Amino acid sequence: GGAPDYVLLFRKENDTRIAAWTTSPFPHPVSIPFSDLANTSGPLNANAPARQFQIISHTGQGLPWVTLQQDQLVISVKSSPQYLAF
């Protein structure tokens, strides 16, 4: 990512959510290091064995799943927030 990109982590008990978006007018990929997420307090539950996560749009629509690749979550950020649940 870069300066116009935002990734926020929210945690409540065992639920973890990420919100990601950009202020850039162009969608583009952003890598989120999974090790950074795993080092936060509490468990993160990637769907074993594939370790996949579904992206949810700002309207609540399910978007394609992303697969953890070399301990990185790579998502395409857009001007509207997208959410991932763990």
Coordinates of C-alpha atoms in Angstrom, one line a residue:
G1 CA 0.0 0.0 0.0
G2 CA 0.9 3.6 0.1
A3 CA -0.1 7.0 1.6
P4 CA -3.7 7.0 0.3
D5 CA -4.4 3.5 1.6
Y6 CA -6.0 2.7 5.0
V7 CA -6.3 -0.6 6.9
L8 CA -7.9 -0.7 10.3
L9 CA -8.1 -3.6 12.7
F10 CA -11.0 -4.0 15.0
R11 CA -11.1 -6.6 17.8
K12 CA -13.7 -7.5 20.3
E13 CA -13.1 -10.7 22.4
N14 CA -12.5 -13.4 19.8
D15 CA -13.8 -11.5 16.8
T16 CA -11.4 -9.7 14.5
R17 CA -12.4 -7.5 11.5
I18 CA -10.4 -5.5 9.1
A19 CA -11.6 -2.5 7.1
A20 CA -9.6 -1.5 4.1
W21 CA -10.0 1.3 1.6
T22 CA -8.1 4.0 -0.4
T23 CA -8.5 7.6 -1.2
S24 CA -6.9 7.0 -4.6
P25 CA -9.3 7.1 -7.6
F26 CA -7.9 3.8 -8.9
P27 CA -8.4 0.4 -7.3
H28 CA -5.1 -1.4 -6.6
P29 CA -3.7 -4.3 -4.7
V30 CA -2.5 -4.0 -1.1
S31 CA -0.7 -6.6 0.9
I32 CA -1.5 -7.0 4.6
P33 CA 1.1 -9.0 6.5
F34 CA -0.8 -11.8 8.3
S35 CA 2.0 -12.1 10.8
D36 CA 1.3 -8.5 12.0
L37 CA -2.4 -9.6 12.5
A38 CA -1.4 -12.8 14.3
N39 CA 0.8 -10.8 16.7
T40 CA -2.1 -8.9 18.0
S41 CA -3.8 -10.2 21.1
G42 CA -6.4 -13.0 20.7
P43 CA -6.8 -15.8 18.2
L44 CA -7.1 -15.3 14.4
N45 CA -9.0 -18.1 12.7
A46 CA -8.1 -18.5 9.1
N47 CA -10.2 -21.3 7.5
A48 CA -7.9 -24.3 7.6
P49 CA -6.4 -25.7 5.5
A50 CA -6.9 -23.2 2.7
R51 CA -6.7 -20.1 5.1
Q52 CA -9.2 -18.2 3.1
F53 CA -11.1 -15.0 4.0
Q54 CA -14.2 -13.6 2.5
I55 CA -14.3 -9.9 1.6
I56 CA -17.6 -8.0 2.4
S57 CA -18.4 -4.8 0.5
H58 CA -19.6 -1.6 2.3
T59 CA -23.1 -2.6 1.3
G60 CA -22.8 -6.1 3.0
Q61 CA -22.5 -8.0 -0.3
G62 CA -20.2 -11.0 -0.2
L63 CA -17.2 -10.5 -2.6
P64 CA -14.7 -13.1 -3.7
W65 CA -12.6 -14.9 -1.1
V66 CA -8.9 -14.2 -0.7
T67 CA -6.3 -16.8 0.1
L68 CA -3.4 -16.2 2.4
Q69 CA -0.3 -16.1 0.1
Q70 CA 3.1 -16.5 1.8
D71 CA 1.7 -15.0 5.0
Q72 CA 0.2 -12.0 3.1
L73 CA -3.5 -11.1 2.5
V74 CA -3.6 -9.4 -0.9
I75 CA -6.7 -7.4 -1.6
S76 CA -7.8 -4.8 -4.1
V77 CA -8.6 -1.6 -2.3
K78 CA -11.2 0.8 -3.6
S79 CA -12.6 4.1 -2.5
S80 CA -15.4 2.4 -0.6
P81 CA -14.4 0.3 2.5
Q82 CA -14.2 -3.5 2.3
Y83 CA -14.3 -5.7 5.3
L84 CA -12.7 -9.0 6.2
A85 CA -13.8 -11.1 9.2
F86 CA -11.5 -13.5 11.1

